[in-house]
């Protein structure tokens, strides 16, 4: 168990990191059952009633509803996911599932994505309820499976089979927003109000099988390699949306730099540069290659997986262009396709999130941004629930926080977790 002298939010995050919920994708996962049971036990210790939904063995989702002071107000969904991407232990400087605290940081797979936020949710609700108080409105606390596989075996099934969990809810908050970046030595917070569309595709090349020693001009691996290289070298043009336009204006206001070069403006954000530049354009990154079964056998088939993240509204155009890039000899199969979304940077919840950050870090600007990746907010949109990214963290200027997502030696400062829990508690008490 965790060290008792650490703040509760850190101890809960440690415990969750130590439950290996690695998700390899495509239905290959260790499962979230133990993590869901841990979360459920914590919620039940606070006097809440939990419900579980396990549509596929070990792919467990858990929910509890917290009554608010004013049940006439629409409920707020506060959600996280319990799975993590795999970690290759030999690449790490620490055991990725040990949840150690070193150099003032909590290390481990999920420390950033997103067992940190799971712990913040649990601790914030605990602080409110243990004080004999209630949140301002009903809260729906949901912890999903399979987010790292696009929610196919998690939130996508939950919203279809358990829509009653979210009755009366109109808005939601979750991961990848509310964290700070440093722009030309000035701190600012990014509030996530949209997400790029997700399309995971498989490239399939076919050729003629044969002996590895012969002259062979119909090699599936060569065809695939050329297609993968062509996609990997493609640089998609900048295509701004209302959110990325507002982001650039915020960065320009902070730096005094002109608006005519989005990439140069993003460069002012230091370690967050690559994360922000990806929001200005479609990205198509090869991630997996599969071909062959013996050194001296030319295979008949070769495959590659491409992670495509698309500016909302351009999905079909991008797929058409990808087919043009790889040529007619390569088949493109869509493995997962999910929507993009964008919400105006306005309204009572946005104002409340900005105000909560302002009470704990006065005078620091909050800027909207479009997430280059995706969250379970996509699934909730099918129920008419508008989602935002708000996992508040005040971070050191030299920490490459955005590089920690799915990265090696994932870690988050202990002080940032404590700060985030205070901000989140403030929001849930007042909104």
Short mmCIF file of C-alpha atoms in Angstrom, two decimals:
data_model
loop_
_atom_site.label_atom_id
_atom_site.label_comp_id
_atom_site.label_asym_id
_atom_site.label_seq_id
_atom_site.Cartn_x
_atom_site.Cartn_y
_atom_site.Cartn_z
CA UNK A 1 0.00 0.00 0.00
CA UNK A 2 0.98 3.63 -0.27
CA UNK A 3 3.03 5.62 2.21
CA UNK A 4 0.59 7.15 4.75
CA UNK A 5 2.54 10.42 5.09
CA UNK A 6 1.86 11.40 1.49
CA UNK A 7 -1.23 13.48 0.62
CA UNK A 8 -4.28 11.32 0.00
CA UNK A 9 -4.50 12.26 -3.67
CA UNK A 10 -0.96 10.94 -4.19
CA UNK A 11 -1.63 7.75 -2.22
CA UNK A 12 -4.73 6.98 -4.27
CA UNK A 13 -2.87 7.62 -7.52
CA UNK A 14 -0.08 5.33 -6.32
CA UNK A 15 -2.49 2.53 -5.55
CA UNK A 16 -4.13 2.84 -8.97
CA UNK A 17 -0.77 2.88 -10.78
CA UNK A 18 0.16 -0.33 -8.96
CA UNK A 19 -2.86 -2.07 -10.49
CA UNK A 20 -1.62 -2.97 -13.97
CA UNK A 21 -4.45 -2.16 -16.39
CA UNK A 22 -2.40 -2.22 -19.58
CA UNK A 23 -4.47 -2.04 -22.74
CA UNK A 24 -2.75 -3.35 -25.88
CA UNK A 25 -5.75 -2.56 -28.08
CA UNK A 26 -8.01 -4.66 -30.24
CA UNK A 27 -9.52 -6.42 -27.23
CA UNK A 28 -6.11 -7.46 -25.85
CA UNK A 29 -6.02 -6.00 -22.36
CA UNK A 30 -5.35 -7.04 -18.79
CA UNK A 31 -8.70 -5.57 -17.82
CA UNK A 32 -9.87 -2.89 -15.42
CA UNK A 33 -11.79 -5.04 -12.93
CA UNK A 34 -9.43 -4.68 -9.95
CA UNK A 35 -9.03 -0.95 -10.53
CA UNK A 36 -12.81 -0.53 -10.83
CA UNK A 37 -13.32 -2.47 -7.61
CA UNK A 38 -10.72 -0.29 -5.87
CA UNK A 39 -12.53 2.86 -7.04
CA UNK A 40 -15.91 1.38 -6.10
CA UNK A 41 -14.71 0.51 -2.60
CA UNK A 42 -13.49 4.05 -2.08
CA UNK A 43 -16.79 5.52 -3.25
CA UNK A 44 -18.75 3.12 -1.03
CA UNK A 45 -16.60 4.12 1.96
CA UNK A 46 -17.97 7.64 1.40
CA UNK A 47 -21.54 6.36 1.67
CA UNK A 48 -22.21 6.32 -2.07
CA UNK A 49 -23.95 3.57 -3.99
CA UNK A 50 -21.99 2.16 -6.89
CA UNK A 51 -23.05 0.40 -10.05
CA UNK A 52 -20.81 -1.77 -12.20
CA UNK A 53 -21.14 -2.63 -15.85
CA UNK A 54 -18.90 -5.32 -17.35
CA UNK A 55 -20.14 -6.04 -20.89
CA UNK A 56 -16.98 -8.03 -21.68
CA UNK A 57 -15.19 -10.11 -19.03
CA UNK A 58 -12.82 -7.95 -16.96
CA UNK A 59 -13.61 -4.77 -18.95
CA UNK A 60 -15.25 -3.11 -15.96
CA UNK A 61 -16.89 0.32 -15.68
CA UNK A 62 -18.10 1.79 -12.39
CA UNK A 63 -20.39 4.72 -11.56
CA UNK A 64 -21.77 6.53 -8.52
CA UNK A 65 -24.08 9.53 -8.29
CA UNK A 66 -23.47 12.23 -5.67
CA UNK A 67 -26.57 14.26 -4.72
CA UNK A 68 -26.09 18.01 -4.99
CA UNK A 69 -27.54 20.90 -3.04
CA UNK A 70 -29.63 21.97 -6.00
CA UNK A 71 -30.99 18.95 -7.88
CA UNK A 72 -32.87 21.31 -10.22
CA UNK A 73 -29.59 22.10 -11.93
CA UNK A 74 -28.41 19.72 -14.66
CA UNK A 75 -26.03 17.05 -13.39
CA UNK A 76 -22.31 17.24 -14.16
CA UNK A 77 -20.46 14.11 -15.31
CA UNK A 78 -16.96 13.86 -13.86
CA UNK A 79 -15.22 10.94 -15.51
CA UNK A 80 -11.95 9.16 -15.98
CA UNK A 81 -10.64 5.99 -17.54
CA UNK A 82 -8.92 3.19 -15.67
CA UNK A 83 -6.83 1.61 -18.43
CA UNK A 84 -3.34 2.67 -19.47
CA UNK A 85 -1.20 2.08 -22.52
CA UNK A 86 1.47 -0.61 -22.07
CA UNK A 87 4.89 0.24 -20.69
CA UNK A 88 8.11 -1.54 -21.70
CA UNK A 89 9.83 -1.80 -18.32
CA UNK A 90 13.32 -2.10 -19.84
CA UNK A 91 12.95 1.39 -21.33
CA UNK A 92 12.11 3.02 -18.00
CA UNK A 93 14.45 4.18 -15.24
CA UNK A 94 11.90 2.97 -12.65
CA UNK A 95 9.38 0.15 -12.47
CA UNK A 96 6.42 1.63 -14.41
CA UNK A 97 3.91 -0.06 -12.11
CA UNK A 98 5.58 0.61 -8.75
CA UNK A 99 4.08 4.05 -8.20
CA UNK A 100 7.20 5.41 -6.55
CA UNK A 101 7.69 8.99 -5.38
CA UNK A 102 11.12 10.34 -6.22
CA UNK A 103 12.47 13.88 -6.62
CA UNK A 104 9.08 15.29 -5.66
CA UNK A 105 7.35 13.40 -8.49
CA UNK A 106 4.98 10.45 -8.68
CA UNK A 107 6.32 8.06 -11.32
CA UNK A 108 4.50 5.32 -13.21
CA UNK A 109 2.26 4.43 -16.10
CA UNK A 110 -0.90 6.44 -15.58
CA UNK A 111 0.70 9.20 -13.50
CA UNK A 112 -0.31 11.58 -16.30
CA UNK A 113 -2.80 9.54 -18.35
CA UNK A 114 -4.93 9.40 -16.31
CA UNK A 115 -4.81 7.78 -12.90
CA UNK A 116 -3.72 11.15 -11.54
CA UNK A 117 -7.09 12.64 -12.45
CA UNK A 118 -8.92 9.55 -11.20
CA UNK A 119 -7.30 10.13 -7.82
CA UNK A 120 -8.13 13.84 -7.94
CA UNK A 121 -11.79 13.05 -8.55
CA UNK A 122 -11.93 10.54 -5.69
CA UNK A 123 -10.14 12.86 -3.27
CA UNK A 124 -12.17 15.94 -4.17
CA UNK A 125 -15.47 14.15 -3.63
CA UNK A 126 -14.15 12.68 -0.39
CA UNK A 127 -13.15 16.12 0.91
CA UNK A 128 -16.62 17.50 0.24
CA UNK A 129 -18.56 14.57 1.69
CA UNK A 130 -16.35 14.09 4.76
CA UNK A 131 -16.97 17.75 5.62
CA UNK A 132 -20.69 16.98 5.70
CA UNK A 133 -21.23 19.09 2.59
CA UNK A 134 -22.65 18.48 -0.86
CA UNK A 135 -21.53 19.57 -4.30
CA UNK A 136 -23.54 22.39 -5.84
CA UNK A 137 -25.31 20.03 -8.28
CA UNK A 138 -25.63 16.29 -8.76
CA UNK A 139 -22.40 14.67 -9.87
CA UNK A 140 -22.21 11.53 -11.98
CA UNK A 141 -18.84 9.94 -11.25
CA UNK A 142 -17.94 7.49 -14.01
CA UNK A 143 -14.77 5.49 -14.48
CA UNK A 144 -14.54 3.78 -17.86
CA UNK A 145 -12.68 0.86 -19.39
CA UNK A 146 -10.88 0.76 -22.75
CA UNK A 147 -10.37 4.48 -23.41
CA UNK A 148 -6.91 3.74 -24.80
CA UNK A 149 -8.58 1.65 -27.52
CA UNK A 150 -11.01 4.41 -28.46
CA UNK A 151 -13.56 3.32 -25.83
CA UNK A 152 -14.82 0.51 -28.07
CA UNK A 153 -15.20 -1.87 -25.12
CA UNK A 154 -15.77 0.88 -22.57
CA UNK A 155 -17.60 4.21 -22.82
CA UNK A 156 -19.09 3.41 -26.23
CA UNK A 157 -20.90 0.42 -24.76
CA UNK A 158 -21.79 2.20 -21.51
CA UNK A 159 -23.63 5.06 -23.22
CA UNK A 160 -25.61 2.55 -25.29
CA UNK A 161 -26.44 0.06 -22.53
CA UNK A 162 -26.47 2.24 -19.42
CA UNK A 163 -27.70 5.67 -20.57
CA UNK A 164 -29.67 5.98 -17.33
CA UNK A 165 -26.37 6.47 -15.52
CA UNK A 166 -26.22 9.93 -17.06
CA UNK A 167 -29.85 10.97 -16.62
CA UNK A 168 -30.21 14.72 -16.24
CA UNK A 169 -26.59 15.47 -17.18
CA UNK A 170 -25.75 18.04 -19.83
CA UNK A 171 -22.02 18.66 -19.33
CA UNK A 172 -18.91 16.68 -18.46
CA UNK A 173 -15.28 17.20 -17.47
CA UNK A 174 -12.38 14.83 -17.80
CA UNK A 175 -8.71 14.68 -18.80
CA UNK A 176 -6.17 16.69 -20.80
CA UNK A 177 -7.09 20.24 -19.93
CA UNK A 178 -6.66 22.78 -17.16
CA UNK A 179 -2.90 22.24 -16.99
CA UNK A 180 -0.33 25.01 -17.21
CA UNK A 181 2.23 25.76 -19.88
CA UNK A 182 4.96 28.37 -19.87
CA UNK A 183 4.87 30.85 -22.75
CA UNK A 184 7.96 33.08 -22.98
CA UNK A 185 8.46 32.74 -19.20
CA UNK A 186 4.78 33.47 -18.44
CA UNK A 187 2.43 30.82 -17.12
CA UNK A 188 -0.93 30.17 -18.79
CA UNK A 189 -3.52 27.41 -18.50
CA UNK A 190 -4.97 25.47 -21.40
CA UNK A 191 -8.64 24.58 -21.19
CA UNK A 192 -9.71 21.87 -23.62
CA UNK A 193 -12.93 22.71 -25.49
CA UNK A 194 -12.62 20.35 -28.45
CA UNK A 195 -11.00 17.22 -29.84
CA UNK A 196 -9.78 16.18 -33.26
CA UNK A 197 -11.54 13.27 -34.92
CA UNK A 198 -9.94 9.85 -34.57
CA UNK A 199 -9.50 7.40 -37.42
CA UNK A 200 -7.35 4.32 -36.95
CA UNK A 201 -6.64 2.64 -40.27
CA UNK A 202 -4.88 -0.51 -41.42
CA UNK A 203 -2.88 -0.58 -44.64
CA UNK A 204 -2.88 -3.97 -46.36
CA UNK A 205 -0.44 -4.87 -49.12
CA UNK A 206 -0.64 -8.17 -50.98
CA UNK A 207 1.91 -9.82 -53.21
CA UNK A 208 3.10 -13.25 -54.24
CA UNK A 209 4.65 -15.54 -51.67
CA UNK A 210 7.95 -17.17 -52.49
CA UNK A 211 11.45 -18.19 -51.48
CA UNK A 212 13.59 -15.44 -49.99
CA UNK A 213 16.50 -16.22 -52.27
CA UNK A 214 14.81 -15.65 -55.62
CA UNK A 215 14.43 -12.62 -57.83
CA UNK A 216 10.99 -11.44 -56.80
CA UNK A 217 9.15 -8.37 -58.12
CA UNK A 218 5.81 -8.75 -56.33
CA UNK A 219 6.84 -8.33 -52.70
CA UNK A 220 4.09 -7.21 -50.29
CA UNK A 221 6.62 -5.84 -47.82
CA UNK A 222 8.17 -3.50 -50.39
CA UNK A 223 4.73 -2.22 -51.38
CA UNK A 224 3.82 -1.64 -47.75
CA UNK A 225 7.14 0.02 -46.91
CA UNK A 226 6.73 2.50 -49.74
CA UNK A 227 3.17 3.31 -48.62
CA UNK A 228 4.19 3.77 -44.99
CA UNK A 229 7.10 6.00 -45.94
CA UNK A 230 4.86 8.11 -48.18
CA UNK A 231 2.38 8.65 -45.35
CA UNK A 232 5.12 9.27 -42.82
CA UNK A 233 6.65 11.97 -45.01
CA UNK A 234 3.35 13.73 -45.68
CA UNK A 235 3.06 17.13 -44.01
CA UNK A 236 -0.57 18.15 -43.81
CA UNK A 237 -1.39 21.84 -44.22
CA UNK A 238 -2.44 24.10 -41.37
CA UNK A 239 -6.21 24.31 -41.12
CA UNK A 240 -7.40 26.49 -38.27
CA UNK A 241 -10.71 26.18 -36.45
CA UNK A 242 -12.42 28.69 -34.15
CA UNK A 243 -10.68 27.07 -31.16
CA UNK A 244 -7.18 27.03 -32.63
CA UNK A 245 -7.69 30.60 -33.84
CA UNK A 246 -8.55 31.60 -30.26
CA UNK A 247 -5.52 29.69 -28.97
CA UNK A 248 -3.22 31.57 -31.32
CA UNK A 249 -4.75 34.88 -30.27
CA UNK A 250 -4.11 33.99 -26.63
CA UNK A 251 -0.49 33.07 -27.35
CA UNK A 252 -0.05 36.28 -29.35
CA UNK A 253 -1.47 38.36 -26.51
CA UNK A 254 1.02 36.76 -24.10
CA UNK A 255 4.07 37.09 -26.32
CA UNK A 256 3.42 40.06 -28.56
CA UNK A 257 4.30 37.86 -31.54
CA UNK A 258 2.32 38.14 -34.78
CA UNK A 259 -0.45 35.76 -35.72
CA UNK A 260 0.79 34.99 -39.22
CA UNK A 261 2.97 31.99 -38.25
CA UNK A 262 1.10 29.49 -36.03
CA UNK A 263 4.09 27.16 -35.67
CA UNK A 264 6.32 30.01 -34.48
CA UNK A 265 3.70 31.00 -31.93
CA UNK A 266 3.48 27.43 -30.69
CA UNK A 267 7.26 27.38 -30.32
CA UNK A 268 6.91 30.04 -27.61
CA UNK A 269 5.24 27.40 -25.41
CA UNK A 270 8.45 25.47 -24.85
CA UNK A 271 7.96 21.74 -24.21
CA UNK A 272 4.29 21.98 -25.24
CA UNK A 273 5.22 23.09 -28.76
CA UNK A 274 4.75 19.73 -30.52
CA UNK A 275 1.48 19.09 -28.70
CA UNK A 276 0.03 22.41 -29.83
CA UNK A 277 1.36 22.26 -33.39
CA UNK A 278 -0.47 18.97 -33.88
CA UNK A 279 -3.76 20.75 -33.24
CA UNK A 280 -3.31 23.01 -36.28
CA UNK A 281 -3.31 20.19 -38.83
CA UNK A 282 -4.19 16.59 -39.49
CA UNK A 283 -1.56 14.07 -38.37
CA UNK A 284 -0.96 10.59 -39.80
CA UNK A 285 1.59 8.57 -37.86
CA UNK A 286 2.56 4.95 -38.63
CA UNK A 287 2.61 3.01 -35.37
CA UNK A 288 2.68 -0.77 -36.06
CA UNK A 289 4.15 -3.00 -38.79
CA UNK A 290 3.21 -6.66 -39.27
CA UNK A 291 4.65 -8.87 -41.99
CA UNK A 292 6.32 -12.20 -42.54
CA UNK A 293 6.92 -15.32 -40.49
CA UNK A 294 10.34 -16.67 -41.51
CA UNK A 295 13.65 -15.22 -42.67
CA UNK A 296 13.68 -17.01 -46.00
CA UNK A 297 9.99 -16.72 -46.91
CA UNK A 298 8.59 -13.74 -48.80
CA UNK A 299 5.09 -13.29 -47.31
CA UNK A 300 1.90 -12.87 -49.29
CA UNK A 301 0.56 -10.10 -47.01
CA UNK A 302 1.95 -7.15 -45.06
CA UNK A 303 0.10 -4.74 -42.83
CA UNK A 304 0.64 -1.43 -41.05
CA UNK A 305 -1.41 0.55 -38.56
CA UNK A 306 -1.68 4.31 -38.96
CA UNK A 307 -2.94 6.66 -36.24
CA UNK A 308 -4.89 9.39 -38.03
CA UNK A 309 -6.08 12.46 -36.12
CA UNK A 310 -8.20 14.74 -38.25
CA UNK A 311 -9.44 18.31 -38.04
CA UNK A 312 -13.20 17.93 -37.37
CA UNK A 313 -15.23 17.94 -40.57
CA UNK A 314 -12.43 16.82 -42.89
CA UNK A 315 -12.56 13.06 -42.25
CA UNK A 316 -13.69 11.87 -45.68
CA UNK A 317 -11.35 14.22 -47.52
CA UNK A 318 -8.39 12.91 -45.51
CA UNK A 319 -9.28 9.27 -46.21
CA UNK A 320 -9.53 10.04 -49.92
CA UNK A 321 -6.15 11.76 -49.86
CA UNK A 322 -4.55 8.85 -47.99
CA UNK A 323 -5.74 6.45 -50.68
CA UNK A 324 -4.22 8.72 -53.29
CA UNK A 325 -0.95 8.82 -51.38
CA UNK A 326 -0.57 5.04 -51.03
CA UNK A 327 -1.97 4.14 -54.44
CA UNK A 328 -4.54 1.64 -55.60
CA UNK A 329 -2.38 -1.40 -54.77
CA UNK A 330 -2.80 -0.73 -51.04
CA UNK A 331 -6.11 -1.43 -49.34
CA UNK A 332 -7.15 0.87 -46.50
CA UNK A 333 -9.30 -0.66 -43.78
CA UNK A 334 -10.90 1.51 -41.09
CA UNK A 335 -10.39 -0.08 -37.67
CA UNK A 336 -11.88 2.66 -35.48
CA UNK A 337 -13.54 5.90 -36.53
CA UNK A 338 -14.77 8.42 -33.99
CA UNK A 339 -16.09 11.94 -34.18
CA UNK A 340 -14.34 15.23 -33.62
CA UNK A 341 -15.97 18.00 -31.64
CA UNK A 342 -15.58 21.67 -30.81
CA UNK A 343 -17.40 23.78 -28.23
CA UNK A 344 -17.34 27.57 -27.81
CA UNK A 345 -15.13 28.93 -25.04
CA UNK A 346 -18.07 30.39 -23.16
CA UNK A 347 -20.91 29.52 -20.83
CA UNK A 348 -21.34 29.02 -17.09
CA UNK A 349 -19.16 25.91 -16.77
CA UNK A 350 -16.28 27.50 -18.71
CA UNK A 351 -16.57 30.59 -16.52
CA UNK A 352 -16.60 28.40 -13.40
CA UNK A 353 -13.49 26.47 -14.45
CA UNK A 354 -11.63 29.68 -15.25
CA UNK A 355 -12.72 31.18 -11.92
CA UNK A 356 -11.61 28.10 -9.96
CA UNK A 357 -8.15 28.29 -11.50
CA UNK A 358 -8.08 32.03 -10.82
CA UNK A 359 -8.81 31.60 -7.13
CA UNK A 360 -5.81 29.27 -6.74
CA UNK A 361 -3.42 30.94 -9.20
CA UNK A 362 -4.56 34.57 -9.48
CA UNK A 363 -3.92 36.60 -12.57
CA UNK A 364 -2.83 33.73 -14.81
CA UNK A 365 -4.66 33.64 -18.17
CA UNK A 366 -6.69 30.63 -19.32
CA UNK A 367 -6.65 29.89 -23.06
CA UNK A 368 -8.88 27.48 -25.01
CA UNK A 369 -7.35 24.74 -27.11
CA UNK A 370 -8.26 21.81 -29.31
CA UNK A 371 -6.94 18.46 -28.14
CA UNK A 372 -5.00 16.62 -30.80
CA UNK A 373 -6.01 13.28 -29.28
CA UNK A 374 -9.37 12.09 -27.91
CA UNK A 375 -11.18 11.26 -24.69
CA UNK A 376 -14.35 9.50 -23.54
CA UNK A 377 -16.14 12.83 -23.96
CA UNK A 378 -16.73 11.68 -27.54
CA UNK A 379 -19.01 8.86 -26.36
CA UNK A 380 -20.93 11.18 -24.05
CA UNK A 381 -21.76 13.51 -26.93
CA UNK A 382 -24.13 10.80 -28.24
CA UNK A 383 -26.26 11.51 -25.15
CA UNK A 384 -26.19 15.26 -25.76
CA UNK A 385 -23.55 15.86 -23.08
CA UNK A 386 -20.96 18.55 -23.83
CA UNK A 387 -17.49 17.61 -22.62
CA UNK A 388 -14.42 19.60 -21.61
CA UNK A 389 -10.90 18.71 -20.55
CA UNK A 390 -10.28 19.95 -17.02
CA UNK A 391 -7.70 18.05 -15.00
CA UNK A 392 -6.08 21.11 -13.42
CA UNK A 393 -2.33 21.01 -12.75
CA UNK A 394 0.14 23.82 -12.06
CA UNK A 395 3.36 22.53 -13.58
CA UNK A 396 7.06 23.49 -13.52
CA UNK A 397 8.13 25.40 -16.61
CA UNK A 398 10.86 22.88 -17.51
CA UNK A 399 8.70 19.75 -17.31
CA UNK A 400 7.73 18.26 -20.68
CA UNK A 401 4.30 17.34 -19.38
CA UNK A 402 2.63 16.78 -22.74
CA UNK A 403 5.51 14.51 -23.73
CA UNK A 404 4.62 12.27 -20.78
CA UNK A 405 1.41 11.08 -22.44
CA UNK A 406 2.20 7.51 -23.50
CA UNK A 407 5.88 8.28 -22.96
CA UNK A 408 8.74 6.70 -21.03
CA UNK A 409 9.28 7.67 -17.36
CA UNK A 410 5.78 9.17 -17.08
CA UNK A 411 5.60 11.29 -13.94
CA UNK A 412 3.79 14.21 -12.34
CA UNK A 413 4.85 16.53 -9.50
CA UNK A 414 3.28 15.78 -6.13
CA UNK A 415 2.64 19.49 -5.63
CA UNK A 416 0.76 19.61 -8.94
CA UNK A 417 -1.56 16.82 -7.85
CA UNK A 418 -2.34 18.60 -4.58
CA UNK A 419 -2.96 21.86 -6.44
CA UNK A 420 -5.23 20.12 -8.93
CA UNK A 421 -7.27 18.45 -6.24
CA UNK A 422 -7.84 21.80 -4.51
CA UNK A 423 -8.97 23.44 -7.78
CA UNK A 424 -11.26 20.55 -8.67
CA UNK A 425 -12.79 20.53 -5.20
CA UNK A 426 -13.41 24.27 -5.51
CA UNK A 427 -15.18 23.75 -8.84
CA UNK A 428 -17.40 20.93 -7.58
CA UNK A 429 -18.38 22.92 -4.49
CA UNK A 430 -19.35 26.03 -6.42
CA UNK A 431 -20.59 25.07 -9.88
#
